[in-house]
């Protein structure tokens, strides 16, 4: 049955659309690219905005693309500052229904801090791709059920 | 799901400059169905005569970077610019990476620019229909220039290109000197030809070659317009002003010759045809599904069954009333 639905393109739902972003001066995008690729292979539509973006640029892209999720990858230690600014900007633009997830070199002790700021999921190094895909899928479904522009 | 009131409120909010509403409206237009077809008519009725510019060319010729450079010049001239970038979905995995936008991110926060990426698979109603629907939306919302970027392969993308007022074909040194490649498909329908990456060796050779075939009239759409060839380099920012001038000149030609109106009516004709196709296909799907449910499982006699389904589906379709 599920097979039939995926084959029948007239009734298939829109694919999950994710924005993968790197914010600030962090120049390490290997991880972001691996994630982008893995999500593509899992059937997601991935918008990659490239290196050294500002929070404003990422929020603008998320709004124009009408993405289901924003995924931020950070490796240089500014994840708390960036998470705070990002969540703030999303609220300012009335786009805080778009869930934010984070990944990269993030110390375990910061996970709760990030979640208290409003980050929905934090993926630490070594998280299996499968787990990321499942959690993103769930977040996207939840937003589509409840979120309305 | 998308009620009439909701869609209308999105249009209204988008008109007031609410970019979230526009983003969502475009999502609805990605999959136009018979329930939402009225939106197209509504939007088309509010057309403000946008200049639709199709940019096509082989992968890697630098289309996205070139468009980013063009946006800057167009913005300097005071135009509001919308961009629709179409990225092909991998045939191996059903997903896609939308990377065109990356080259244009410097314009993301400019309130006079709106960039939207579509994948060939994401366009559920068929690529051409989705792209055409989005063009109507941007046109109705007062964007002066609507740029559509495609890799220029496949029938549906040729469709999209034919909906453009001005077609820019991008090539690069070392790729344009093959007569066969030029003669086939979308590369022959340009109004303006760009030799990008002209900072590279052999650029002059490619340019001379393009100039030669253009002057001979071997490439280019029919009409009194003579195709223009421009040398550019997105990296160095070279030739961008000349390119934009050529695009503007072409628009002037279209207006003076009355071709602008005929381009609009052919775009609309295509829209109606694609919409009709979509509505018929949706109905066909529904009836075929019902018929399929009646057949027994198993592989035997599937050919016979396919014919049977095609016949009964057709009969049922003829008796269906479309409201």
Short mmCIF file of C-alpha atoms in Angstrom, two decimals:
data_model
loop_
_atom_site.label_atom_id
_atom_site.label_comp_id
_atom_site.label_asym_id
_atom_site.label_seq_id
_atom_site.Cartn_x
_atom_site.Cartn_y
_atom_site.Cartn_z
CA UNK A 1 0.00 0.00 0.00
CA UNK A 2 2.73 2.45 0.95
CA UNK A 3 4.54 1.37 -2.21
CA UNK A 4 1.52 2.29 -4.30
CA UNK A 5 1.35 5.68 -2.70
CA UNK A 6 4.95 6.51 -3.41
CA UNK A 7 4.64 5.32 -7.00
CA UNK A 8 1.53 7.34 -7.58
CA UNK A 9 2.97 10.82 -7.84
CA UNK A 10 -0.39 12.56 -8.00
CA UNK A 11 -1.22 11.69 -4.45
CA UNK A 12 2.20 11.63 -2.82
CA UNK A 13 2.65 14.28 -0.18
CA UNK A 14 5.29 16.90 -0.50
CA UNK A 15 8.69 15.72 0.62
CA UNK A 16 10.24 16.90 3.86
CA UNK A 17 12.23 20.03 3.09
CA UNK A 18 15.20 20.80 5.32
CA UNK A 19 17.53 23.77 5.38
CA UNK A 20 21.10 22.84 6.32
CA UNK A 21 23.01 25.87 7.52
CA UNK A 22 26.38 26.93 8.81
CA UNK A 23 26.38 30.23 10.64
CA UNK A 24 29.26 32.56 11.43
CA UNK A 25 32.96 32.09 10.77
CA UNK A 26 32.99 28.31 11.10
CA UNK A 27 34.56 26.93 7.92
CA UNK A 28 34.24 23.21 8.54
CA UNK A 29 31.48 22.01 6.27
CA UNK A 30 32.42 18.37 5.81
CA UNK A 31 29.89 17.31 8.44
CA UNK A 32 27.14 19.53 7.02
CA UNK A 33 27.73 18.07 3.58
CA UNK A 34 27.68 14.49 4.88
CA UNK A 35 24.38 15.21 6.62
CA UNK A 36 22.95 16.94 3.54
CA UNK A 37 23.88 13.96 1.42
CA UNK A 38 22.51 11.43 3.92
CA UNK A 39 19.22 13.31 4.15
CA UNK A 40 19.00 13.44 0.37
CA UNK A 41 19.50 9.68 0.26
CA UNK A 42 16.71 9.33 2.81
CA UNK A 43 14.40 11.16 0.39
CA UNK A 44 14.53 14.66 1.86
CA UNK A 45 14.77 17.86 -0.10
CA UNK A 46 17.83 19.61 1.25
CA UNK A 47 18.54 23.29 0.77
CA UNK A 48 22.18 23.97 1.62
CA UNK A 49 22.98 27.64 2.06
CA UNK A 50 26.76 27.29 2.24
CA UNK A 51 29.45 28.62 4.53
CA UNK A 52 29.58 31.77 6.64
CA UNK A 53 25.93 32.75 6.68
CA UNK A 54 24.40 35.27 9.02
CA UNK A 55 21.40 34.35 11.15
CA UNK A 56 19.34 36.80 9.07
CA UNK A 57 20.30 35.09 5.83
CA UNK A 58 19.35 31.68 7.19
CA UNK A 59 15.98 32.87 8.46
CA UNK A 60 15.27 34.63 5.15
CA UNK A 61 16.11 31.48 3.19
CA UNK A 62 13.95 29.30 5.47
CA UNK A 63 10.99 31.61 4.93
CA UNK A 64 11.37 31.89 1.16
CA UNK A 65 11.82 28.14 0.78
CA UNK A 66 9.02 27.33 3.25
CA UNK A 67 11.13 24.59 4.83
CA UNK A 68 9.89 22.15 7.46
CA UNK A 69 13.06 22.18 9.55
CA UNK A 70 16.22 24.25 10.02
CA UNK A 71 19.33 22.23 10.83
CA UNK A 72 22.39 24.14 12.04
CA UNK A 73 25.85 22.62 12.12
CA UNK A 74 28.47 24.29 14.33
CA UNK A 75 32.03 23.39 15.16
CA UNK A 76 33.59 26.48 16.64
CA UNK A 77 31.93 26.84 20.03
CA UNK A 78 29.42 29.58 19.35
CA UNK A 79 26.41 27.25 19.26
CA UNK A 80 24.66 28.74 22.31
CA UNK A 81 25.03 32.31 21.09
CA UNK A 82 23.87 31.34 17.61
CA UNK A 83 20.93 29.27 18.84
CA UNK A 84 19.72 32.18 20.92
CA UNK A 85 19.98 34.64 18.04
CA UNK A 86 18.37 32.24 15.59
CA UNK A 87 15.37 31.46 17.78
CA UNK A 88 14.97 35.17 18.48
CA UNK A 89 15.07 36.10 14.78
CA UNK A 90 12.58 33.38 13.88
CA UNK A 91 10.20 34.74 16.48
CA UNK A 92 10.72 38.28 15.18
CA UNK A 93 9.69 37.14 11.68
CA UNK A 94 6.79 35.07 12.96
CA UNK A 95 8.51 31.90 11.80
CA UNK A 96 9.12 30.27 15.16
CA UNK A 97 6.91 27.35 14.20
CA UNK A 98 9.83 26.08 12.09
CA UNK A 99 11.72 23.70 14.41
CA UNK A 100 15.47 24.21 14.82
CA UNK A 101 17.85 21.29 15.32
CA UNK A 102 21.60 21.44 15.89
CA UNK A 103 24.58 19.20 15.45
CA UNK A 104 28.36 19.24 15.41
CA UNK A 105 31.03 19.61 18.08
CA UNK A 106 28.75 20.40 20.96
CA UNK A 107 29.68 19.47 24.55
CA UNK A 108 27.15 17.20 26.28
CA UNK A 109 26.67 19.74 29.05
CA UNK A 110 25.32 22.27 26.53
CA UNK A 111 22.51 20.06 25.27
CA UNK A 112 20.07 21.08 27.99
CA UNK A 113 21.01 24.74 27.59
CA UNK A 114 20.26 24.55 23.86
CA UNK A 115 16.96 22.81 24.50
CA UNK A 116 15.96 25.45 27.03
CA UNK A 117 16.63 28.08 24.37
CA UNK A 118 14.20 26.28 22.08
CA UNK A 119 16.35 23.94 19.98
CA UNK A 120 14.23 20.81 19.40
CA UNK A 121 16.98 18.24 18.95
CA UNK A 122 20.76 18.21 19.42
CA UNK A 123 22.77 15.60 17.53
CA UNK A 124 26.17 14.95 19.09
CA UNK A 125 29.10 13.40 17.19
CA UNK A 126 28.49 9.72 16.53
CA UNK A 127 24.69 9.96 16.25
CA UNK A 128 23.54 7.35 13.72
CA UNK A 129 22.11 8.87 10.54
CA UNK A 130 19.01 6.67 10.92
CA UNK A 131 18.22 8.31 14.25
CA UNK A 132 18.59 11.79 12.75
CA UNK A 133 16.32 10.90 9.83
CA UNK A 134 13.65 9.45 12.12
CA UNK A 135 13.65 12.42 14.46
CA UNK A 136 13.54 14.96 11.63
CA UNK A 137 10.69 13.06 10.01
CA UNK A 138 8.75 13.19 13.27
CA UNK A 139 9.41 16.91 13.73
CA UNK A 140 8.31 17.66 10.17
CA UNK A 141 5.11 15.65 10.55
CA UNK A 142 4.29 17.32 13.81
CA UNK A 143 4.80 20.78 12.34
CA UNK A 144 2.65 19.99 9.32
CA UNK A 145 -0.13 18.84 11.62
CA UNK A 146 -0.08 21.84 13.91
CA UNK A 147 1.85 24.66 12.26
CA UNK A 148 0.05 27.13 10.07
CA UNK A 149 1.51 30.12 8.34
CA UNK B 1 -6.63 21.25 3.09
CA UNK B 2 -5.99 24.59 1.45
CA UNK B 3 -9.37 26.28 1.69
CA UNK B 4 -10.27 29.16 -0.56
CA UNK B 5 -10.32 31.65 2.30
CA UNK B 6 -6.90 30.54 3.45
CA UNK B 7 -5.32 30.82 0.01
CA UNK B 8 -6.91 34.23 -0.53
CA UNK B 9 -5.58 35.42 2.81
CA UNK B 10 -2.11 34.22 1.78
CA UNK B 11 -2.29 36.25 -1.44
CA UNK B 12 -3.51 39.28 0.44
CA UNK B 13 -0.74 39.00 3.03
CA UNK B 14 1.86 38.42 0.33
CA UNK B 15 0.66 41.59 -1.38
CA UNK B 16 1.33 43.49 1.82
CA UNK B 17 4.89 42.16 1.77
CA UNK B 18 4.49 39.18 4.11
CA UNK B 19 7.19 36.84 2.85
CA UNK B 20 6.08 33.88 4.93
CA UNK B 21 2.69 34.01 3.26
CA UNK B 22 4.34 34.11 -0.16
CA UNK B 23 6.57 31.16 0.74
CA UNK B 24 3.50 29.13 1.71
CA UNK B 25 1.53 30.23 -1.35
CA UNK B 26 4.36 28.92 -3.54
CA UNK B 27 4.21 25.59 -1.70
CA UNK B 28 0.52 25.32 -2.56
CA UNK B 29 1.33 26.16 -6.18
CA UNK B 30 3.90 23.35 -6.29
CA UNK B 31 0.98 20.97 -6.50
CA UNK B 32 -1.96 22.58 -8.21
CA UNK B 33 -5.05 20.38 -8.31
CA UNK B 34 -8.58 20.89 -9.56
CA UNK B 35 -9.41 22.25 -6.08
CA UNK B 36 -6.76 24.93 -6.24
CA UNK B 37 -6.87 25.68 -9.98
CA UNK B 38 -8.96 28.79 -9.34
CA UNK B 39 -5.92 30.38 -7.66
CA UNK B 40 -4.16 30.45 -11.01
CA UNK B 41 -7.02 32.26 -12.65
CA UNK B 42 -7.15 34.69 -9.76
CA UNK B 43 -3.40 35.37 -9.96
CA UNK B 44 -3.34 35.56 -13.75
CA UNK B 45 -6.10 38.17 -13.59
CA UNK B 46 -3.84 40.37 -11.49
CA UNK B 47 -0.86 40.14 -13.82
CA UNK B 48 1.30 43.26 -13.87
CA UNK B 49 3.30 42.36 -16.95
CA UNK B 50 6.45 40.95 -15.36
CA UNK B 51 9.43 40.29 -17.59
CA UNK B 52 10.06 36.53 -17.45
CA UNK B 53 13.70 35.64 -18.10
CA UNK B 54 14.66 32.01 -18.63
CA UNK B 55 18.29 31.13 -17.91
CA UNK B 56 19.41 27.75 -19.13
CA UNK B 57 22.59 25.94 -20.10
CA UNK B 58 24.77 22.96 -19.37
CA UNK B 59 25.47 22.00 -15.74
CA UNK B 60 28.52 23.76 -14.37
CA UNK B 61 28.38 26.68 -16.78
CA UNK B 62 27.87 29.02 -13.83
CA UNK B 63 24.20 29.93 -14.23
CA UNK B 64 23.50 30.49 -10.53
CA UNK B 65 26.53 32.73 -9.97
CA UNK B 66 25.69 34.64 -13.12
CA UNK B 67 22.11 35.18 -11.94
CA UNK B 68 23.42 36.40 -8.59
CA UNK B 69 25.53 38.98 -10.44
CA UNK B 70 22.56 39.94 -12.61
CA UNK B 71 20.36 40.44 -9.54
CA UNK B 72 22.74 43.07 -8.25
CA UNK B 73 22.59 45.07 -11.50
CA UNK B 74 18.81 44.68 -11.77
CA UNK B 75 18.40 45.86 -8.18
CA UNK B 76 20.56 48.91 -8.93
CA UNK B 77 18.08 49.72 -11.66
CA UNK B 78 15.30 49.57 -9.08
CA UNK B 79 13.62 46.36 -10.18
CA UNK B 80 12.08 43.82 -7.82
CA UNK B 81 13.47 40.41 -8.71
CA UNK B 82 12.11 36.89 -8.18
CA UNK B 83 14.12 33.76 -8.94
CA UNK B 84 12.83 30.22 -9.45
CA UNK B 85 15.69 27.72 -9.54
CA UNK B 86 14.97 24.21 -10.69
CA UNK B 87 17.28 21.42 -9.54
CA UNK B 88 16.94 17.90 -10.86
CA UNK B 89 16.16 15.14 -8.40
CA UNK B 90 18.62 12.26 -8.34
CA UNK B 91 17.15 9.31 -10.22
CA UNK B 92 18.90 6.99 -7.74
CA UNK B 93 17.57 8.42 -4.50
CA UNK B 94 14.24 10.20 -4.34
CA UNK B 95 15.75 13.14 -2.50
CA UNK B 96 17.56 16.19 -3.77
CA UNK B 97 20.12 18.76 -2.76
CA UNK B 98 19.14 22.27 -3.74
CA UNK B 99 22.41 24.05 -4.20
CA UNK B 100 21.64 26.86 -6.64
CA UNK B 101 20.46 29.13 -3.90
CA UNK B 102 23.87 28.98 -2.21
CA UNK B 103 25.35 31.20 -4.94
CA UNK B 104 22.64 33.81 -4.48
CA UNK B 105 22.50 33.94 -0.67
CA UNK B 106 23.98 37.45 -0.60
CA UNK B 107 20.55 38.62 -1.78
CA UNK B 108 18.56 36.56 0.76
CA UNK B 109 17.81 39.44 3.09
CA UNK B 110 17.07 41.97 0.34
CA UNK B 111 13.34 42.72 0.61
CA UNK B 112 13.24 43.30 -3.16
CA UNK B 113 14.45 39.79 -3.96
CA UNK B 114 12.65 36.47 -3.49
CA UNK B 115 14.40 33.20 -4.31
CA UNK B 116 12.65 29.84 -4.41
CA UNK B 117 14.13 26.42 -5.24
CA UNK B 118 12.08 23.60 -6.76
CA UNK B 119 13.13 20.05 -7.53
CA UNK B 120 11.82 18.10 -10.43
CA UNK B 121 10.36 15.64 -7.93
CA UNK B 122 9.11 18.31 -5.56
CA UNK B 123 6.94 19.69 -8.30
CA UNK B 124 4.18 17.18 -7.76
CA UNK B 125 1.88 18.51 -10.43
CA UNK B 126 4.56 18.27 -13.07
CA UNK B 127 7.49 20.61 -13.24
CA UNK B 128 6.16 22.90 -15.94
CA UNK B 129 2.85 23.46 -14.21
CA UNK B 130 4.50 24.28 -10.87
CA UNK B 131 6.99 26.67 -12.41
CA UNK B 132 4.33 28.38 -14.52
CA UNK B 133 2.08 28.71 -11.50
CA UNK B 134 4.91 30.34 -9.54
CA UNK B 135 5.58 32.75 -12.41
CA UNK B 136 1.93 33.84 -12.24
CA UNK B 137 2.24 34.40 -8.49
CA UNK B 138 5.35 36.58 -8.77
CA UNK B 139 3.81 38.46 -11.69
CA UNK B 140 0.64 39.18 -9.73
CA UNK B 141 2.66 40.35 -6.73
CA UNK B 142 4.46 42.97 -8.73
CA UNK B 143 7.90 41.50 -9.26
CA UNK B 144 9.38 43.24 -12.32
CA UNK B 145 11.76 40.47 -13.30
CA UNK B 146 11.06 36.77 -12.83
CA UNK B 147 14.16 34.69 -13.53
CA UNK B 148 13.73 30.94 -14.07
CA UNK B 149 16.88 28.81 -13.91
CA UNK B 150 16.98 25.29 -15.35
CA UNK B 151 19.66 22.88 -16.49
CA UNK B 152 17.85 22.78 -19.77
CA UNK B 153 17.45 19.09 -20.29
CA UNK B 154 14.18 17.29 -20.71
CA UNK B 155 10.87 18.15 -22.28
CA UNK B 156 9.30 19.84 -19.28
CA UNK B 157 12.18 22.26 -18.95
CA UNK B 158 11.94 23.12 -22.61
CA UNK B 159 8.29 23.89 -21.82
CA UNK B 160 9.30 26.24 -19.04
CA UNK B 161 11.75 27.96 -21.32
CA UNK B 162 9.09 28.53 -23.93
CA UNK B 163 7.06 30.33 -21.28
CA UNK B 164 9.83 32.91 -20.87
CA UNK B 165 9.84 36.29 -22.60
CA UNK B 166 13.60 36.30 -22.89
CA UNK B 167 15.77 33.20 -23.02
CA UNK B 168 19.40 33.39 -21.95
CA UNK B 169 21.51 30.36 -22.88
CA UNK B 170 24.73 30.01 -20.91
CA UNK B 171 27.74 28.15 -22.23
CA UNK B 172 31.44 28.17 -21.35
CA UNK B 173 34.83 27.80 -23.01
CA UNK B 174 35.51 24.29 -24.19
CA UNK B 175 31.84 23.33 -24.21
CA UNK B 176 30.38 25.45 -26.98
CA UNK B 177 32.36 24.33 -29.99
CA UNK B 178 30.31 21.25 -30.65
CA UNK B 179 27.78 21.85 -33.39
CA UNK B 180 25.76 18.82 -32.41
CA UNK B 181 25.33 19.98 -28.84
CA UNK B 182 24.14 23.35 -30.03
CA UNK B 183 21.68 22.07 -32.51
CA UNK B 184 19.84 19.77 -30.17
CA UNK B 185 17.12 20.90 -27.83
CA UNK B 186 16.97 23.93 -25.65
CA UNK B 187 20.31 25.42 -26.70
CA UNK B 188 18.93 26.52 -30.02
CA UNK B 189 16.07 28.59 -28.63
CA UNK B 190 18.04 31.41 -27.01
CA UNK B 191 17.56 35.13 -27.51
CA UNK B 192 20.83 35.90 -25.79
CA UNK B 193 23.88 33.64 -25.64
CA UNK B 194 26.40 33.97 -22.85
CA UNK B 195 29.95 32.66 -22.91
CA UNK B 196 30.54 32.57 -19.17
CA UNK B 197 33.90 31.92 -17.48
CA UNK B 198 35.50 34.18 -20.05
CA UNK B 199 38.49 34.55 -17.77
CA UNK B 200 39.43 31.04 -18.90
CA UNK B 201 41.60 30.21 -21.90
CA UNK B 202 39.84 29.49 -25.20
CA UNK B 203 37.02 31.87 -24.26
CA UNK B 204 37.62 33.97 -27.35
CA UNK B 205 37.45 30.90 -29.56
CA UNK B 206 34.09 29.88 -28.08
CA UNK B 207 32.87 33.46 -28.36
CA UNK B 208 33.89 33.73 -32.02
CA UNK B 209 32.22 30.43 -32.73
CA UNK B 210 28.98 31.46 -31.03
CA UNK B 211 29.05 34.76 -32.87
CA UNK B 212 29.49 32.93 -36.15
CA UNK B 213 26.54 30.55 -35.68
CA UNK B 214 24.40 33.38 -34.31
CA UNK B 215 25.09 35.59 -37.30
CA UNK B 216 24.44 32.73 -39.67
CA UNK B 217 21.06 32.39 -38.03
CA UNK B 218 21.66 28.79 -37.00
CA UNK B 219 20.64 29.44 -33.42
CA UNK B 220 18.00 31.60 -31.83
CA UNK B 221 14.22 31.79 -31.80
CA UNK B 222 12.51 32.98 -34.92
CA UNK B 223 11.38 36.58 -35.34
CA UNK B 224 13.16 39.75 -36.24
CA UNK B 225 15.40 39.62 -33.17
CA UNK B 226 18.99 38.70 -33.94
CA UNK B 227 20.53 36.66 -31.12
CA UNK B 228 23.12 38.55 -29.09
CA UNK B 229 26.31 36.93 -27.79
CA UNK B 230 27.84 38.25 -24.57
CA UNK B 231 31.13 37.35 -22.89
CA UNK B 232 30.95 37.26 -19.09
CA UNK B 233 32.85 36.14 -16.03
CA UNK B 234 30.85 35.77 -12.83
CA UNK B 235 34.05 35.45 -10.85
CA UNK B 236 35.45 38.76 -12.07
CA UNK B 237 32.07 40.45 -12.50
CA UNK B 238 32.92 41.03 -16.15
CA UNK B 239 30.30 41.62 -18.83
CA UNK B 240 27.35 41.53 -16.41
CA UNK B 241 26.19 45.05 -17.25
CA UNK B 242 26.36 44.22 -20.97
CA UNK B 243 24.31 41.10 -20.35
CA UNK B 244 21.63 42.99 -18.44
CA UNK B 245 21.60 45.65 -21.19
CA UNK B 246 21.04 42.93 -23.78
CA UNK B 247 18.18 41.51 -21.69
CA UNK B 248 16.63 44.98 -21.41
CA UNK B 249 17.06 45.59 -25.11
CA UNK B 250 15.29 42.34 -25.85
CA UNK B 251 12.37 43.39 -23.66
CA UNK B 252 12.23 46.67 -25.56
CA UNK B 253 12.17 44.72 -28.81
CA UNK B 254 9.36 42.51 -27.49
CA UNK B 255 7.31 45.55 -26.51
CA UNK B 256 7.86 47.44 -29.75
CA UNK B 257 7.13 44.46 -31.95
CA UNK B 258 4.06 43.44 -30.00
CA UNK B 259 5.70 40.10 -29.24
CA UNK B 260 5.46 40.70 -25.49
CA UNK B 261 1.71 40.22 -25.70
CA UNK B 262 1.96 37.12 -27.84
CA UNK B 263 4.52 35.66 -25.41
CA UNK B 264 2.09 36.24 -22.56
CA UNK B 265 -0.76 34.61 -24.43
CA UNK B 266 1.39 31.59 -25.33
CA UNK B 267 2.42 31.31 -21.68
CA UNK B 268 -1.24 31.35 -20.71
CA UNK B 269 -2.16 28.81 -23.39
CA UNK B 270 0.52 26.51 -22.05
CA UNK B 271 -0.77 27.02 -18.51
CA UNK B 272 -4.32 26.11 -19.52
CA UNK B 273 -3.13 23.03 -21.40
CA UNK B 274 -0.95 21.79 -18.54
CA UNK B 275 -3.72 22.42 -16.05
CA UNK B 276 -6.17 20.48 -18.20
CA UNK B 277 -3.68 17.64 -18.42
CA UNK B 278 -3.26 17.65 -14.66
CA UNK B 279 -7.01 17.58 -14.02
CA UNK B 280 -7.53 14.73 -16.46
CA UNK B 281 -4.61 12.80 -14.98
CA UNK B 282 -5.92 13.29 -11.45
CA UNK B 283 -9.33 11.97 -12.51
CA UNK B 284 -7.74 9.14 -14.41
CA UNK B 285 -5.73 8.21 -11.36
CA UNK B 286 -8.79 8.13 -9.16
CA UNK B 287 -10.82 5.95 -11.51
CA UNK B 288 -7.90 3.67 -12.33
CA UNK B 289 -7.31 3.18 -8.62
CA UNK B 290 -10.92 2.06 -8.17
CA UNK B 291 -10.66 -0.28 -11.12
CA UNK B 292 -7.39 -1.70 -9.84
CA UNK B 293 -8.96 -2.42 -6.49
CA UNK B 294 -11.51 -4.63 -8.23
CA UNK B 295 -8.97 -6.82 -9.99
CA UNK B 296 -7.60 -9.93 -8.40
CA UNK B 297 -4.08 -10.25 -7.13
CA UNK B 298 -1.50 -12.22 -9.09
CA UNK B 299 0.66 -11.70 -12.09
CA UNK B 300 -1.19 -13.77 -14.64
CA UNK B 301 -2.95 -12.01 -17.42
CA UNK B 302 -1.75 -8.59 -16.32
CA UNK B 303 -1.56 -7.32 -19.87
CA UNK B 304 -5.16 -8.21 -20.48
CA UNK B 305 -6.08 -6.58 -17.22
CA UNK B 306 -4.22 -3.39 -18.14
CA UNK B 307 -6.22 -3.15 -21.36
CA UNK B 308 -9.42 -3.84 -19.48
CA UNK B 309 -8.63 -1.11 -16.96
CA UNK B 310 -7.68 1.35 -19.69
CA UNK B 311 -10.98 0.65 -21.45
CA UNK B 312 -13.26 0.87 -18.43
CA UNK B 313 -11.38 3.85 -17.04
CA UNK B 314 -11.80 5.67 -20.30
CA UNK B 315 -15.49 4.87 -20.39
CA UNK B 316 -15.98 6.03 -16.84
CA UNK B 317 -14.01 9.19 -17.48
CA UNK B 318 -16.25 10.08 -20.40
CA UNK B 319 -19.26 9.81 -18.13
CA UNK B 320 -17.71 11.86 -15.35
CA UNK B 321 -18.87 15.38 -14.93
CA UNK B 322 -16.16 17.91 -14.23
CA UNK B 323 -17.38 20.80 -12.20
#
